Each structure stands twice: as C-alpha cells, then as structure tokens.
Amino acid sequence: MDLGLTQKVALVTGASAGIGYSVAQKLAAEGCQLIICGRNSERLEQAYQGLVSSQAKVIPILADVQNPSDSQRLVQEALTQFGKIDILVNNSQGATFSNKAVENLSDEDWLTVFEGKLMGYIRMTNLVLPTMKNQQWGRIINIVGTSGKEPSSRLVKSGVGNAALINFTKTVATEVAKWNVLVNCVNPGLIDTPRHREYLEVFAQKEDRKIEAIIEGIDNTIPIGRRGLSSEVANLVAFLSSECASYITGVTIPVDGGLSTGAF
C-alpha cells in the first residue's frame, strides 16, 4: 500500500530510541524527510546513523521538548531547513512508575507530570498548528499510553496526565479539522522497549525474581500472548499520518494486543 508520504516533512520527538526511533524508521521508509530530536546526544547520534542510510534527509536536533525554548528552537529549525512541517509525532517519556499511595504523592510529583509530557505535547502542538493550518494539511499523532483510559495504582501520575492528553487531542481535533489537520492518539500497551526492559530489571531485583519469570507472567495477561514491538506502534502512526486515514481524527487507538478491558 502506498501511503503517499513521499517528501512529507515529519518531526518526531523522543526519536533516539524505542517507539520514537521505530516511528522515524517507518516514516523514512515511506519517503518522509525527518527532523528527529532527543535529550541524549550519544543516543541521538546513534539514531541518526541508523536512519541516514534510508535515503531520506534526516536532521538530528538535541532538544528537550519539555523545555519551552528548546521546543521553539526545534520547530524553527525544522521550518528553516524544510519550509514546512506536515507531520508531528509527539513522543515523550511519561512519569515514572510509583509505589506511593495517592495521598503520599507531593505537589512536586504532580507538577512534574503536568509540566513535562503534558505541557510538552500541548506546546509542540501549538507551535506547529499555524504552519499546518496555513498549508491546509497536517497530521499530529500523540503517543500517549493505555493508562489514560485504564487506571493503575502504579501509573496514577501517568494516567492522569495521559487522560488529559486524550481530552486535549479530541478538543484540538475538533477545532482544526476544517483546515484538514487531523489529530489522533495512539495508546501503546506493554511494548518491548529499552525503557520497559529497564523497568523489568528494577522490578525483578526488587521482587528477587528472575526476569524471565516476570516476562512470562506479563505475557500471560495479554490476550495475544506477548508484548508488542515498537514497529507495530510505528505501523499505526504511519497509517494515521497518511491520506489513507483522511477521515480519521479525534480518536484514541490502543496498540496493546487486546489488553485494554474497556469497550470504548
């Protein structure tokens, strides 16, 4: 299937590893020109080296999109280099896992979530919308997470922030649809990423259990019987970025192997 993405300009945040890198790989393979960003210079350089062989023009920019000045610099550099931004993929690390009871979470715990991923996504969206509206075409895909709809005590901080992002996505999608700017959420479930593996290692040490046993237990909770791959999330992002998804906006789509329990 030709997704019609050749020469589209895509800005992918958090693209130095995991889901963000897989998204960048997929969009490059579909013919997009890329701006990728990350907070770690070494990982960003590795990601860049992995993408330059794709024949796509790739520009790596060291930036933290949770920082307002970095966000502005990133968008301005993208416009300077390409003159437009067709696709924005908001992909930032959310809150860490927590074993604290809700009443023991401090104001700082909550503010870290709100001023981080939540405001990072909102800020980046606001920065690219004028360009997208002016060109009468745009795609914004927010990588959120299943905790936005599936409450979890260990993910309560992420869950509250992600629920807000889902609400924000729906609101923006309704407002900008008349300019052919489509805005959607992708909710990854348990995806085998470096961050997920780091968490499993910490959890295994804390529980004094073998990591293989923990993985088996996790896989048994997923109807498909395994954790997902970053590439499987990237496939959906590429589809939503394309003309093939020209009548889809304001929705939240899980990529979780059937793990979500809600019907809606």
C-alpha positions as a printed Julia matrix, in Angstrom:
264×3 Matrix{Float64}:
   0.0     0.0    0.0
   1.37    3.41  -0.98
   0.74    5.74   1.94
   1.55    8.8   -0.15
   4.1    10.16   2.31
   6.94   10.81  -0.13
   8.55   14.2    0.58
   6.29   14.89   3.54
   8.2    16.51   6.4
   7.86   14.75   9.75
   9.06   15.97  13.13
   9.41   13.11  15.61
  10.21   13.87  19.23
  11.86   11.34  21.52
  13.22    9.64  18.42
  16.56    8.44  19.77
  15.27    5.05  20.98
  12.26    2.81  21.43
   8.92    3.75  19.88
  10.14    7.13  18.64
  13.04    5.61  16.74
  10.81    2.94  15.18
   8.37    5.64  14.1
  11.2     7.6   12.48
  12.4     4.44  10.7
   8.95    3.71   9.32
   8.3     7.26   8.14
  11.72    7.4    6.49
  10.96    4.11   4.71
   7.72    5.66   3.43
   9.64    8.59   1.93
   9.36   11.27   4.6
  12.04   13.85   5.3
  12.79   13.86   9.01
  13.64   16.05  11.94
  14.4    13.88  14.95
  15.13   15.06  18.46
  16.24   13.57  21.74
  17.79   14.6   25.04
  20.8    12.3   24.96
  23.46   13.28  22.4
  25.01    9.81  22.15
  21.71    8.02  21.59
  20.58   10.71  19.15
  23.73   10.29  17.1
  23.22    6.51  17.03
  19.65    7.02  15.85
  20.81    9.43  13.16
  23.42    6.97  11.9
  20.75    4.28  11.75
  18.48    6.49   9.64
  20.82    8.16   7.16
  21.05    5.01   5.05
  17.31    5.26   4.32
  17.84    7.84   1.52
  15.69   10.3    3.48
  17.06   13.64   4.58
  17.42   13.42   8.34
  18.27   16.28  10.67
  19.02   15.4   14.31
  18.5    18.14  16.9
  19.44   17.81  20.54
  16.42   19.18  22.38
  14.16   18.6   25.36
  10.6    19.36  24.27
   9.6    19.75  27.9
  11.64   22.97  27.75
   9.78   25.88  26.07
  12.86   27.43  24.46
  14.03   24.05  23.13
  10.59   23.45  21.61
  10.59   26.81  19.86
  14.13   26.26  18.57
  13.23   22.8   17.29
  10.2    23.95  15.31
  12.03   27.0   13.94
  14.95   24.85  12.79
  12.55   22.45  11.07
  10.89   25.34   9.22
  14.26   26.82   8.3
  15.5    23.51   6.88
  12.34   22.37   5.09
   9.96   25.33   4.94
   7.1    23.27   6.31
   6.06   20.64   8.84
   3.48   18.14   7.62
   3.56   15.6   10.44
   4.23   15.96  14.15
   4.66   12.86  16.28
   4.65   13.78  19.95
   6.52   11.04  21.76
   7.97   11.82  25.18
   8.73    9.74  28.23
   5.96    9.99  30.78
   6.0     9.75  34.55
   7.97    7.01  36.25
   6.36    4.04  37.96
   5.45    4.7   41.57
   4.66    2.54  44.59
   3.43    5.53  46.61
  -0.19    5.7   47.7
  -2.04    8.58  46.03
  -2.21   10.57  49.27
   1.57   10.39  49.57
   2.24   11.95  46.18
   3.51   15.5   46.62
   2.6    18.61  44.64
   6.01   18.29  43.02
   5.2    14.74  41.88
   2.1    16.0   40.1
   3.68   19.18  38.71
   6.49   17.13  37.2
   3.86   15.28  35.15
   1.89   18.36  34.16
   4.9    20.49  33.27
   6.63   17.62  31.5
   4.9    15.35  29.0
   1.51   17.09  29.14
   2.76   20.62  28.54
   5.41   19.32  26.14
   2.74   17.85  23.86
   0.48   20.89  24.17
   3.34   23.28  23.45
   4.61   21.38  20.39
   1.08   21.13  19.01
   0.52   24.87  19.4
   3.84   25.63  17.7
   3.13   23.6   14.54
  -0.56   24.39  14.1
  -0.11   27.78  12.35
   2.03   26.18   9.63
  -0.32   23.23   9.19
  -3.41   25.42   9.03
  -1.75   27.73   6.51
  -0.87   24.82   4.2
  -4.31   23.22   4.7
  -2.77   19.87   5.59
  -1.33   18.36   8.71
  -1.16   15.29  10.91
  -0.49   15.27  14.64
  -0.15   11.92  16.39
   0.2    11.87  20.15
   1.82    8.77  21.64
   0.01    8.59  24.94
  -0.43    5.24  26.71
  -3.15    2.92  27.91
  -3.03    4.32  31.46
  -5.03    7.29  30.17
  -8.07    5.0   29.94
  -7.0     2.09  32.15
  -6.33    3.37  35.69
  -3.44    1.74  37.53
  -2.14    2.49  41.02
   1.45    2.21  39.82
   0.76    4.52  36.9
  -1.57    7.03  38.52
   0.64   10.01  37.63
   0.93    8.92  34.01
  -2.74    8.01  33.92
  -3.94   11.45  34.98
  -1.59   13.18  32.53
  -2.48   10.8   29.7
  -6.21   11.25  30.29
  -5.69   14.99  29.96
  -3.81   14.46  26.68
  -6.63   12.34  25.29
  -9.07   15.14  26.14
  -6.74   17.74  24.62
  -6.36   15.68  21.44
 -10.11   15.4   20.95
 -10.64   19.11  21.53
  -7.88   20.21  19.15
  -9.0    17.7   16.5
 -12.49   19.23  16.5
 -11.16   22.78  16.25
  -8.69   22.26  13.38
 -10.47   19.67  11.22
 -11.73   22.35   8.82
  -8.11   23.04   7.84
  -7.55   19.34   7.06
  -5.35   18.98  10.13
  -6.04   15.62  11.73
  -5.1    14.89  15.34
  -5.17   11.45  16.94
  -3.83    9.48  19.9
  -2.02    6.17  19.81
  -2.04    4.25  23.08
   0.77    1.68  23.28
   0.27   -1.09  25.8
   3.12   -3.27  27.01
   5.76   -2.71  24.34
   9.22   -4.27  24.43
  11.31   -1.07  24.55
  14.57   -0.23  26.34
  12.6     1.69  28.98
  10.26   -1.25  29.53
  13.21   -3.61  29.94
  14.85   -1.24  32.44
  11.67   -1.29  34.49
  11.54   -5.09  34.38
  15.13   -5.31  35.62
  14.41   -3.0   38.55
  11.2    -4.87  39.35
  12.97   -8.24  39.18
  15.65   -7.08  41.63
  13.07   -5.65  43.99
  10.96   -8.81  43.94
  14.03  -11.09  43.94
  12.68  -12.94  40.93
  14.11  -13.96  37.59
  13.23  -11.56  34.83
  12.2   -14.44  32.55
   9.51  -15.43  35.05
   8.21  -11.88  35.22
   8.07  -11.63  31.43
   6.18  -14.91  31.23
   3.68  -13.64  33.78
   3.2   -10.41  31.85
   2.76  -12.19  28.53
   0.11  -14.41  30.09
  -2.02  -11.35  30.9
  -2.13  -10.24  27.25
  -4.77  -11.9   25.05
  -2.36  -12.15  22.1
   0.14  -13.77  24.48
   3.14  -11.48  24.07
   4.37   -7.93  24.49
   4.23   -5.68  21.46
   7.01   -4.41  19.24
   7.86   -0.76  18.64
   7.47   -1.39  14.91
   3.83   -2.37  15.46
   3.16    1.02  17.01
   5.07    2.7   14.17
   2.9     0.99  11.56
  -0.21    2.62  13.01
   1.48    6.02  13.28
   2.47    5.87   9.6
  -1.08    4.97   8.6
  -2.56    7.83  10.63
  -0.01   10.17   9.05
  -1.19    9.33   5.56
  -4.02   10.1    3.17
  -5.28    6.58   3.83
  -6.52    7.92   7.17
  -8.05   11.1    5.72
 -11.39   10.61   7.54
  -9.99    9.72  10.96
  -9.5    12.4   13.59
 -10.01   12.87  17.32
  -9.75    9.18  18.13
  -7.61    7.18  20.53
  -6.42    3.82  19.24
  -4.77    1.22  21.51
  -1.92   -0.95  20.32
  -1.92   -3.42  23.18
  -2.66   -6.95  21.97
  -6.17   -6.78  23.44
  -5.01   -5.91  26.96
  -7.38   -2.98  27.45
 -10.53   -4.03  29.25
 -12.77   -1.13  28.24
 -15.11   -1.48  25.27
 -14.77    2.21  24.39
